[in-house]
CSV table of C-alpha atoms in Angstrom, one decimal:
chain,number,residue,atom,x,y,z
L,1,MET,CA,19.6,46.4,-37.7
L,2,ALA,CA,18.2,43.3,-36.2
L,3,GLY,CA,16.7,43.2,-32.7
L,4,LEU,CA,18.1,41.3,-29.7
L,5,PRO,CA,15.2,39.5,-28.2
L,6,GLY,CA,17.4,36.8,-26.6
L,7,LEU,CA,21.1,36.6,-27.3
L,8,PRO,CA,23.0,33.7,-25.7
L,9,GLY,CA,24.2,34.7,-22.3
L,10,SER,CA,27.8,35.7,-21.7
L,11,PRO,CA,29.7,37.0,-18.7
L,12,GLU,CA,29.3,40.5,-20.1
L,13,HIS,CA,25.8,40.2,-21.7
L,14,VAL,CA,22.8,42.1,-20.3
L,15,GLY,CA,19.5,41.8,-22.1
L,16,ILE,CA,18.9,44.7,-24.5
L,17,ALA,CA,15.5,45.8,-25.4
L,18,GLY,CA,14.8,46.4,-29.1
L,19,GLY,CA,13.5,49.9,-28.3
L,20,ALA,CA,16.9,50.8,-26.8
L,21,LEU,CA,18.7,49.8,-29.9
L,22,ASP,CA,16.2,51.6,-32.1
L,23,GLY,CA,16.9,54.7,-30.0
L,24,LEU,CA,20.6,54.3,-30.4
L,25,ALA,CA,20.3,53.9,-34.2
L,26,ALA,CA,18.2,57.1,-34.4
L,27,ARG,CA,21.0,59.1,-32.8
L,28,LEU,CA,23.7,57.9,-35.2
L,29,LYS,CA,25.1,59.0,-38.5
L,30,GLY,CA,26.8,55.6,-38.6
L,31,GLU,CA,25.3,52.2,-38.4
L,32,VAL,CA,24.3,49.7,-35.6
L,33,LEU,CA,24.8,46.0,-36.2
L,34,THR,CA,23.9,43.0,-34.2
L,35,PRO,CA,24.8,39.3,-34.6
L,36,ASP,CA,21.7,38.8,-36.8
L,37,ASP,CA,22.8,41.3,-39.4
L,38,ALA,CA,24.5,40.2,-42.6
L,39,GLY,CA,27.5,42.6,-42.3
L,40,TYR,CA,28.2,41.8,-38.6
L,41,ALA,CA,31.0,39.3,-39.1
L,42,ARG,CA,32.7,41.3,-41.9
L,43,GLU,CA,32.9,44.4,-39.6
L,44,LEU,CA,34.6,42.5,-36.9
L,45,ALA,CA,37.7,41.5,-38.9
L,46,GLY,CA,40.9,43.0,-37.7
L,47,PHE,CA,44.5,42.7,-38.8
L,48,ASN,CA,45.5,40.3,-36.0
L,49,ARG,CA,43.4,37.2,-36.5
L,50,ILE,CA,44.5,35.5,-33.2
L,51,ALA,CA,41.1,36.5,-31.8
L,52,ARG,CA,37.9,38.2,-32.8
L,53,HIS,CA,35.4,40.3,-30.9
L,54,ARG,CA,31.9,38.9,-30.5
L,55,PRO,CA,30.0,41.9,-29.2
L,56,ASP,CA,26.2,42.2,-28.7
L,57,VAL,CA,26.2,45.5,-30.5
L,58,VAL,CA,28.6,47.0,-33.1
L,59,VAL,CA,28.5,50.7,-33.7
L,60,ALA,CA,30.3,51.8,-36.9
L,61,ALA,CA,30.9,55.4,-35.9
L,62,LEU,CA,31.2,58.3,-38.3
L,63,SER,CA,31.8,61.1,-35.7
L,64,ALA,CA,32.6,61.9,-32.1
L,65,GLU,CA,28.9,62.4,-31.5
L,66,ASP,CA,28.3,58.8,-32.7
L,67,VAL,CA,31.0,57.6,-30.3
L,68,SER,CA,29.4,59.6,-27.5
L,69,ALA,CA,26.0,58.0,-28.3
L,70,ALA,CA,27.5,54.5,-28.2
L,71,VAL,CA,29.2,55.0,-24.9
L,72,SER,CA,26.1,56.6,-23.3
L,73,PHE,CA,24.0,53.6,-24.5
L,74,ALA,CA,26.5,51.1,-23.1
L,75,ALA,CA,26.6,52.9,-19.8
L,76,ARG,CA,22.8,52.9,-19.5
L,77,GLU,CA,22.6,49.2,-20.4
L,78,GLY,CA,25.4,48.1,-18.1
L,79,LEU,CA,27.6,46.9,-21.0
L,80,PRO,CA,31.4,47.2,-21.4
L,81,VAL,CA,32.9,49.0,-24.3
L,82,ALA,CA,35.6,47.9,-26.7
L,83,VAL,CA,37.1,50.0,-29.6
L,84,GLN,CA,38.7,48.9,-32.8
L,85,ALA,CA,40.3,50.8,-35.6
L,86,THR,CA,42.7,48.5,-37.4
L,87,GLY,CA,42.7,45.5,-35.0
L,88,HIS,CA,46.5,45.2,-34.7
L,89,GLY,CA,46.6,45.3,-30.9
L,90,ILE,CA,43.7,43.1,-29.8
L,91,ALA,CA,44.1,42.1,-26.1
L,92,ALA,CA,40.7,41.2,-24.7
L,93,PRO,CA,38.2,40.1,-27.3
L,94,ALA,CA,34.7,41.2,-26.4
L,95,SER,CA,32.2,38.5,-25.5
L,96,GLY,CA,29.1,40.6,-25.3
L,97,GLY,CA,29.2,44.3,-24.8
L,98,VAL,CA,29.5,47.2,-27.3
L,99,LEU,CA,32.2,47.4,-29.9
L,100,VAL,CA,32.8,50.9,-31.4
L,101,LEU,CA,34.5,50.7,-34.8
L,102,THR,CA,36.4,53.9,-35.7
L,103,ARG,CA,38.0,53.1,-39.0
L,104,ARG,CA,35.5,55.2,-41.0
L,105,MET,CA,36.6,58.2,-39.0
L,106,ASN,CA,39.9,58.6,-40.9
L,107,ALA,CA,40.3,62.3,-41.7
L,108,VAL,CA,43.9,63.7,-41.7
L,109,ALA,CA,45.0,67.3,-41.9
L,110,VAL,CA,48.6,68.7,-41.9
L,111,ASP,CA,49.5,72.3,-41.1
L,112,PRO,CA,53.0,72.9,-42.5
L,113,HIS,CA,53.3,76.3,-40.9
L,114,THR,CA,52.9,75.0,-37.3
L,115,ARG,CA,54.4,71.6,-38.2
L,116,THR,CA,51.4,69.8,-36.7
L,117,ALA,CA,48.9,67.2,-37.8
L,118,TYR,CA,45.3,66.4,-36.8
L,119,VAL,CA,43.8,62.9,-37.2
L,120,GLU,CA,40.5,61.3,-36.5
L,121,ALA,CA,40.2,58.0,-34.5
L,122,GLY,CA,40.6,55.6,-37.5
L,123,ALA,CA,43.4,57.2,-39.4
L,124,GLN,CA,46.4,55.1,-40.3
L,125,TRP,CA,50.1,56.2,-40.4
L,126,HIS,CA,50.4,55.9,-44.2
L,127,GLN,CA,47.9,58.7,-44.5
L,128,VAL,CA,49.9,61.1,-42.3
L,129,ILE,CA,53.2,60.1,-43.9
L,130,SER,CA,51.7,60.9,-47.4
L,131,ALA,CA,50.2,64.2,-46.2
L,132,ALA,CA,53.3,65.4,-44.4
L,133,ALA,CA,56.0,64.4,-47.0
L,134,PRO,CA,55.3,67.2,-49.6
L,135,HIS,CA,56.1,69.7,-46.8
L,136,GLY,CA,59.4,68.1,-45.8
L,137,LEU,CA,57.8,66.8,-42.6
L,138,ALA,CA,57.5,63.4,-41.0
L,139,PRO,CA,55.4,62.0,-38.1
L,140,LEU,CA,56.8,59.7,-35.4
L,141,ASN,CA,55.1,56.7,-36.9
L,142,GLY,CA,55.9,53.1,-36.3
L,143,SER,CA,57.5,50.5,-38.5
L,144,SER,CA,54.2,49.5,-40.2
L,145,PRO,CA,52.2,52.3,-42.1
L,146,LEU,CA,49.0,50.3,-41.7
L,147,VAL,CA,48.8,50.7,-37.9
L,148,GLY,CA,46.3,53.1,-36.5
L,149,VAL,CA,47.7,56.5,-35.4
L,150,VAL,CA,45.7,56.8,-32.2
L,151,GLY,CA,46.2,53.5,-30.6
L,152,TYR,CA,49.9,53.5,-31.4
L,153,THR,CA,50.4,57.0,-30.0
L,154,LEU,CA,48.4,56.4,-26.8
L,155,GLY,CA,50.6,53.4,-26.1
L,156,GLY,CA,53.8,55.5,-26.4
L,157,GLY,CA,54.8,55.2,-30.0
L,158,LEU,CA,58.3,53.8,-30.6
L,159,GLY,CA,59.4,54.3,-34.2
L,160,PRO,CA,62.3,54.8,-36.6
L,161,LEU,CA,62.9,58.4,-35.5
L,162,GLY,CA,62.7,57.5,-31.8
L,163,ARG,CA,66.3,58.0,-30.6
L,164,GLN,CA,66.4,61.5,-32.0
L,165,PHE,CA,62.9,62.8,-31.2
L,166,GLY,CA,61.4,60.5,-28.5
L,167,PHE,CA,58.1,58.7,-28.2
L,168,ALA,CA,55.2,59.8,-30.4
L,169,ALA,CA,53.2,60.4,-27.2
L,170,ASP,CA,55.7,63.1,-26.2
L,171,HIS,CA,54.6,65.3,-29.1
L,172,VAL,CA,50.8,65.2,-28.6
L,173,THR,CA,49.4,68.7,-28.0
L,174,ARG,CA,45.6,68.1,-27.8
L,175,ILE,CA,43.3,65.1,-27.5
L,176,GLU,CA,39.5,64.9,-28.1
L,177,VAL,CA,38.1,62.0,-26.0
L,178,VAL,CA,34.7,60.6,-25.1
L,179,THR,CA,34.7,59.5,-21.5
L,180,ALA,CA,32.5,57.0,-19.7
L,181,ASP,CA,29.8,59.6,-19.0
L,182,GLY,CA,29.4,60.2,-22.8
L,183,SER,CA,31.1,63.6,-22.6
L,184,ILE,CA,33.3,64.8,-25.5
L,185,ARG,CA,36.2,66.5,-23.8
L,186,GLN,CA,39.0,68.6,-25.2
L,187,VAL,CA,42.1,67.7,-23.2
L,188,THR,CA,45.4,69.6,-23.1
L,189,ARG,CA,48.3,70.2,-20.8
L,190,ASP,CA,46.2,73.0,-19.2
L,191,ARG,CA,42.7,71.5,-19.4
L,192,HIS,CA,42.0,68.1,-17.7
L,193,ALA,CA,45.8,67.9,-17.1
L,194,ASP,CA,45.7,64.6,-15.2
L,195,LEU,CA,43.7,63.0,-18.0
L,196,PHE,CA,46.1,64.4,-20.6
L,197,TRP,CA,49.0,62.9,-18.7
L,198,ALA,CA,47.3,59.5,-18.4
L,199,LEU,CA,46.1,59.2,-22.0
L,200,ARG,CA,49.6,59.6,-23.4
L,201,GLY,CA,51.0,56.3,-22.4
L,202,GLY,CA,48.0,54.7,-20.6
L,203,LYS,CA,46.2,53.8,-23.9
L,204,GLY,CA,42.5,53.1,-24.0
L,205,ASN,CA,41.7,52.9,-20.3
L,206,PHE,CA,40.2,56.4,-20.0
L,207,GLY,CA,37.8,56.8,-22.9
L,208,ILE,CA,37.7,56.6,-26.7
L,209,VAL,CA,39.9,59.1,-28.4
L,210,THR,CA,38.2,60.6,-31.4
L,211,GLY,CA,40.7,63.3,-32.4
L,212,LEU,CA,44.5,63.8,-31.9
L,213,TRP,CA,46.8,66.7,-32.6
L,214,PHE,CA,50.6,66.3,-32.6
L,215,GLY,CA,53.8,67.7,-33.8
L,216,LEU,CA,55.7,66.7,-37.0
L,217,MET,CA,59.4,66.5,-37.4
L,218,PRO,CA,61.5,68.4,-40.1
L,219,VAL,CA,62.6,65.2,-41.8
L,220,ARG,CA,62.5,64.8,-45.5
L,221,ARG,CA,64.8,61.9,-46.2
L,222,LEU,CA,66.7,59.1,-44.4
L,223,TYR,CA,69.8,57.0,-44.9
L,224,GLY,CA,68.0,53.7,-44.2
L,225,GLY,CA,66.9,50.3,-45.1
L,226,GLY,CA,68.0,46.8,-44.1
L,227,PHE,CA,70.7,44.2,-44.2
L,228,TYR,CA,69.6,40.5,-44.4
L,229,PHE,CA,72.2,37.9,-43.3
L,230,PRO,CA,71.8,34.1,-43.4
L,231,GLY,CA,71.0,32.5,-40.0
L,232,GLU,CA,74.4,30.8,-39.6
L,233,GLN,CA,75.9,34.3,-39.4
L,234,ALA,CA,73.4,35.5,-36.7
L,235,ALA,CA,75.9,35.3,-33.8
L,236,ARG,CA,78.4,37.5,-35.5
L,237,VAL,CA,75.7,40.0,-36.6
L,238,LEU,CA,74.1,40.3,-33.1
L,239,HIS,CA,77.4,40.8,-31.3
L,240,THR,CA,78.6,43.3,-33.9
L,241,TRP,CA,75.3,45.2,-33.7
L,242,ARG,CA,75.1,45.4,-29.9
L,243,GLU,CA,78.7,46.7,-29.7
L,244,TRP,CA,78.0,49.1,-32.5
L,245,THR,CA,74.9,50.6,-30.8
L,246,GLY,CA,77.2,51.9,-28.0
L,247,THR,CA,79.0,54.1,-30.5
L,248,VAL,CA,76.3,55.7,-32.7
L,249,PRO,CA,74.7,59.2,-32.4
L,250,GLU,CA,71.1,59.8,-31.5
L,251,GLU,CA,70.3,60.4,-35.2
L,252,MET,CA,70.7,56.7,-35.7
L,253,THR,CA,67.8,54.4,-34.7
L,254,SER,CA,68.2,50.7,-35.4
L,255,SER,CA,67.1,47.2,-34.5
L,256,VAL,CA,68.0,43.6,-35.4
L,257,SER,CA,65.6,40.7,-35.8
L,258,LEU,CA,65.8,37.0,-36.2
L,259,LEU,CA,63.2,36.0,-38.8
L,260,ARG,CA,61.7,32.5,-39.3
L,261,LEU,CA,59.2,33.3,-42.1
L,262,PRO,CA,57.1,30.6,-43.7
L,263,ASP,CA,57.6,29.2,-47.2
L,264,ALA,CA,54.7,31.3,-48.6
L,265,ALA,CA,54.2,33.4,-51.7
L,266,GLU,CA,54.0,36.7,-49.9
L,267,VAL,CA,57.5,36.2,-48.4
L,268,PRO,CA,60.6,37.1,-50.5
L,269,GLU,CA,62.0,34.0,-51.9
L,270,PHE,CA,65.4,34.4,-50.2
L,271,LEU,CA,63.7,34.4,-46.8
L,272,ARG,CA,61.3,31.6,-47.2
L,273,GLY,CA,61.5,28.8,-44.7
L,274,ARG,CA,64.9,29.7,-43.3
L,275,LEU,CA,66.4,31.6,-40.4
L,276,ALA,CA,67.7,35.1,-41.3
L,277,ALA,CA,69.1,38.1,-39.3
L,278,HIS,CA,67.7,41.4,-40.4
L,279,VAL,CA,69.4,44.7,-39.3
L,280,ARG,CA,67.1,47.7,-39.7
L,281,ILE,CA,68.6,51.2,-40.1
L,282,ALA,CA,67.1,54.7,-39.9
L,283,PHE,CA,69.6,57.6,-39.9
L,284,THR,CA,68.6,61.3,-40.4
L,285,GLY,CA,72.1,62.6,-41.0
L,286,PRO,CA,74.0,63.0,-44.3
L,287,ALA,CA,74.1,59.9,-46.5
L,288,GLU,CA,77.9,59.8,-46.5
L,289,GLU,CA,78.0,59.9,-42.7
L,290,GLY,CA,75.4,57.1,-42.6
L,291,GLU,CA,77.4,55.0,-45.0
L,292,ARG,CA,80.5,55.4,-42.8
L,293,LEU,CA,78.5,54.5,-39.6
L,294,VAL,CA,77.0,51.3,-41.0
L,295,ARG,CA,80.3,50.1,-42.5
L,296,PRO,CA,81.0,47.6,-39.6
L,297,LEU,CA,77.5,46.1,-40.0
L,298,ARG,CA,77.8,45.8,-43.8
L,299,ALA,CA,81.2,44.0,-43.3
L,300,CYS,CA,80.2,41.6,-40.5
L,301,GLY,CA,78.9,38.9,-42.8
L,302,THR,CA,77.8,38.1,-46.3
L,303,PRO,CA,74.4,39.8,-46.8
L,304,LEU,CA,71.6,38.0,-48.6
L,305,ALA,CA,70.3,41.5,-49.4
L,306,ASP,CA,71.3,45.1,-48.8
L,307,SER,CA,68.8,47.9,-49.2
L,308,VAL,CA,70.5,50.5,-47.0
L,309,ALA,CA,70.8,53.7,-49.0
L,310,GLU,CA,69.4,57.3,-49.1
L,311,MET,CA,65.6,57.2,-49.3
L,312,PRO,CA,62.7,59.6,-49.1
L,313,TYR,CA,60.9,59.5,-45.7
L,314,ALA,CA,57.7,58.5,-47.6
L,315,ALA,CA,59.4,55.1,-48.2
L,316,VAL,CA,60.0,54.5,-44.5
L,317,ALA,CA,58.0,51.3,-44.5
L,318,ASP,CA,60.7,49.7,-46.7
L,319,ILE,CA,63.0,49.6,-43.6
L,320,HIS,CA,61.2,47.0,-41.5
L,321,GLN,CA,59.1,45.4,-44.3
L,322,ASP,CA,56.3,44.5,-41.8
L,323,PRO,CA,53.5,42.2,-43.0
L,324,THR,CA,50.8,43.8,-45.0
L,325,HIS,CA,48.3,40.9,-45.0
L,326,PRO,CA,46.3,39.9,-41.9
L,327,LEU,CA,47.7,37.1,-39.9
L,328,ALA,CA,47.3,35.5,-36.4
L,329,TYR,CA,50.0,36.2,-33.9
L,330,HIS,CA,50.8,36.7,-30.3
L,331,GLU,CA,53.2,39.6,-29.4
L,332,GLN,CA,55.1,39.7,-26.2
L,333,ASN,CA,58.1,41.7,-25.0
L,334,LEU,CA,60.6,42.6,-22.3
L,335,VAL,CA,62.4,45.9,-21.7
L,336,LEU,CA,66.1,45.2,-21.2
L,337,ARG,CA,68.4,47.2,-19.0
L,338,GLU,CA,71.4,46.1,-21.0
L,339,LEU,CA,72.6,43.8,-23.7
L,340,GLY,CA,76.1,42.7,-23.0
L,341,HIS,CA,78.0,39.6,-24.2
L,342,ASP,CA,76.3,37.2,-21.8
L,343,ALA,CA,72.8,38.5,-22.6
L,344,THR,CA,73.5,38.2,-26.4
L,345,GLU,CA,74.7,34.6,-26.0
L,346,ALA,CA,71.6,33.8,-24.0
L,347,LEU,CA,69.4,35.2,-26.8
L,348,LEU,CA,71.3,33.3,-29.4
L,349,ARG,CA,70.8,30.0,-27.5
L,350,ALA,CA,67.1,30.8,-27.2
L,351,ALA,CA,66.4,32.1,-30.7
L,352,GLY,CA,69.4,31.5,-32.9
L,353,ALA,CA,70.4,28.7,-35.2
L,354,GLY,CA,69.8,25.3,-33.6
L,355,SER,CA,67.3,26.5,-31.0
L,356,SER,CA,63.8,25.3,-30.7
L,357,CYS,CA,62.4,28.8,-31.3
L,358,GLY,CA,59.3,28.8,-33.5
L,359,ASP,CA,58.7,32.6,-33.4
L,360,LEU,CA,58.1,34.4,-36.7
L,361,MET,CA,60.2,37.2,-35.4
L,362,VAL,CA,62.5,38.0,-32.4
L,363,GLU,CA,63.5,41.7,-32.5
L,364,VAL,CA,65.8,43.8,-30.3
L,365,ARG,CA,65.3,47.6,-30.7
L,366,HIS,CA,67.9,50.1,-29.5
L,367,LEU,CA,66.5,52.7,-27.1
L,368,GLY,CA,68.3,55.6,-25.4
L,369,GLY,CA,68.8,59.1,-26.7
L,370,ALA,CA,65.5,61.1,-26.6
L,371,LEU,CA,63.6,57.9,-25.7
L,372,SER,CA,65.4,57.9,-22.3
L,373,ARG,CA,64.6,61.6,-21.5
L,374,PRO,CA,61.4,62.9,-19.9
L,375,ALA,CA,58.8,64.5,-22.2
L,376,GLU,CA,58.6,68.3,-22.2
L,377,VAL,CA,55.0,67.8,-20.9
L,378,PRO,CA,55.2,64.8,-18.6
L,379,ASN,CA,53.2,61.7,-19.6
L,380,ALA,CA,52.7,58.1,-18.5
L,381,VAL,CA,55.0,56.3,-20.9
L,382,GLY,CA,56.8,53.9,-18.6
L,383,VAL,CA,59.9,52.4,-20.3
L,384,ARG,CA,62.4,55.3,-20.5
L,385,GLU,CA,64.9,53.5,-18.3
L,386,GLY,CA,65.5,50.7,-20.7
L,387,ALA,CA,68.4,50.3,-23.1
L,388,TYR,CA,66.6,47.9,-25.5
L,389,THR,CA,63.3,46.3,-26.1
L,390,LEU,CA,63.1,42.5,-26.9
L,391,SER,CA,59.9,41.5,-28.6
L,392,THR,CA,58.6,38.3,-30.1
L,393,LEU,CA,55.9,37.7,-32.8
L,394,SER,CA,54.6,34.1,-32.4
L,395,PRO,CA,52.1,32.0,-34.3
L,396,PRO,CA,49.2,30.5,-32.3
L,397,GLY,CA,50.3,27.7,-29.9
L,398,SER,CA,54.0,28.6,-30.1
L,399,PRO,CA,55.6,28.3,-26.6
L,400,ASP,CA,57.7,31.0,-25.1
L,401,VAL,CA,61.3,29.9,-25.3
L,402,VAL,CA,62.9,33.4,-25.7
L,403,LEU,CA,61.6,35.8,-23.1
L,404,GLY,CA,62.0,33.5,-20.0
L,405,PRO,CA,65.8,33.1,-20.5
L,406,MET,CA,66.2,36.8,-21.0
L,407,GLU,CA,64.5,37.8,-17.7
L,408,PRO,CA,67.8,38.3,-15.8
L,409,TRP,CA,68.5,41.3,-18.0
L,410,SER,CA,65.0,42.8,-17.8
L,411,THR,CA,64.1,46.0,-16.1
L,412,GLY,CA,60.9,44.3,-14.9
L,413,LEU,CA,58.7,46.2,-17.3
L,414,ARG,CA,57.1,45.6,-20.6
L,415,TYR,CA,56.3,48.0,-23.4
L,416,LEU,CA,52.5,48.4,-23.9
L,417,ASN,CA,52.4,48.6,-27.7
L,418,PHE,CA,54.3,45.3,-28.1
L,419,LEU,CA,51.6,43.3,-26.4
L,420,ALA,CA,48.9,41.6,-28.5
L,421,GLY,CA,46.8,38.5,-28.4
L,422,ALA,CA,43.8,37.2,-26.5
L,423,ASP,CA,45.8,36.6,-23.3
L,424,THR,CA,47.6,40.0,-22.9
L,425,ALA,CA,44.8,42.1,-21.3
L,426,GLY,CA,46.2,41.6,-17.8
L,427,SER,CA,49.7,42.6,-18.8
L,428,ALA,CA,49.2,46.4,-18.8
L,429,GLU,CA,50.1,46.8,-15.2
L,430,GLU,CA,53.5,45.3,-16.0
L,431,CYS,CA,54.2,48.3,-18.2
L,432,PHE,CA,54.6,50.9,-15.5
L,433,GLY,CA,56.5,51.5,-12.3
L,434,PRO,CA,54.6,51.6,-9.0
L,435,GLU,CA,54.1,55.4,-8.8
L,436,THR,CA,53.0,55.7,-12.4
L,437,LEU,CA,50.6,52.8,-12.1
L,438,ASP,CA,49.1,54.2,-8.9
L,439,ARG,CA,48.5,57.6,-10.6
L,440,LEU,CA,47.0,55.9,-13.6
L,441,ALA,CA,44.6,53.9,-11.4
L,442,ARG,CA,43.5,57.1,-9.6
L,443,VAL,CA,42.8,58.9,-12.9
L,444,LYS,CA,40.9,55.8,-14.1
L,445,ALA,CA,38.8,55.9,-10.9
L,446,ALA,CA,38.0,59.6,-11.5
L,447,VAL,CA,36.9,59.3,-15.2
L,448,ASP,CA,35.7,55.6,-15.4
L,449,PRO,CA,34.9,54.4,-11.9
L,450,GLY,CA,32.7,51.6,-13.2
L,451,ASN,CA,35.5,50.3,-15.6
L,452,LEU,CA,33.3,50.6,-18.6
L,453,PHE,CA,36.5,50.6,-20.8
L,454,ARG,CA,37.9,47.2,-19.8
L,455,LEU,CA,38.0,45.2,-23.0
L,456,HIS,CA,41.7,46.0,-23.8
L,457,HIS,CA,45.0,46.3,-21.9
L,458,THR,CA,43.3,47.1,-18.6
L,459,ILE,CA,44.2,49.2,-15.6
L,460,ALA,CA,41.7,48.7,-12.8
L,461,PRO,CA,40.4,51.9,-11.1
L,462,ARG,CA,41.3,52.4,-7.5
L,463,PRO,CA,41.0,55.5,-5.2
């Protein structure tokens, strides 16, 4: 660890005495790094390369006690705190302050008798999927198995089993969290109930979650995969899919995306440098019923590829085929109240063949079912009234030509987990209705009145 006798000033920087850093290091099982240390830049690298943290101090934590020590240190020194596990959802890159890295805290345990899982702060979904599969169980993971479990779940958690089982946050039973005073709290529906409500949907505003317990679903296999159609067939595909979503059971979760992927080696050859429509399917019912249900989709065009078939749940990542290599992107979204003929035509004008759209991906996900119902234990997830989400994944500098034209069909809300990029920190308050936002702000004021945890999608404290 190098000392910090005189780092360049920043809006968040406060001078840190070398003795204070030595004291922090002495309390840790993990490591303290500063900009003078050789491993500093390597530790900061996250999946989304659109921005990078530049903190005064990095704490590579190995335990909840390490996280507590880092938070207590930051509070004493008047420094804000950021946290990073995988770096998919960066929103407010730290310029100064303390960055707590949790990826080394990646333990996972599955109890098949209670159908529950426990994860530490840095665990990724592929670990839980692999641990649960031998028992015929599945988590409510997202489309990418490389995303961190904790951040995804605290933001709601919208995945391939969503219409049948709801949001991942709905099935959390216990949370271990370090709050702004450095306390390690065990939070449940009966203990710190307001904080339990707020953490499940309000994401990182209230502390650093170091442990999470949640339910697993009795799902061993799926009828799932994807249909890829050439871009010139996108209009027929989108109209067929949106009409079809009004007829399917809750066991069917699906989405459709318009892809404009680069001509690069990591992209399948049939998708390189062209527009394609990709329909994603996840059905938990019998394969023969799934085959019958998707028949209208399979027949709506001439597929470039068709991978929809019976599959083990452990292969769920094959449905969306999300990127596995780090890249730079902005992610934005709207929650749509409907997707009728006129809305679909507007989307095609904005993102279809012949448009000026430069987004890597424009995706519409079907909501409804269990995603529209309140959780058994209420939480702060704020988009249950929507019928669809519309999200865009854009390269740096790409203008928004899609979301603006779709505003007339928006509920007025955004989905928190589909916001990423250096300019999205202020968008969190657009993800909740007025009553939910007011309650979140009051919980924030109770547990973090100084807004120590502000380097993310921020909800400001208010009495």
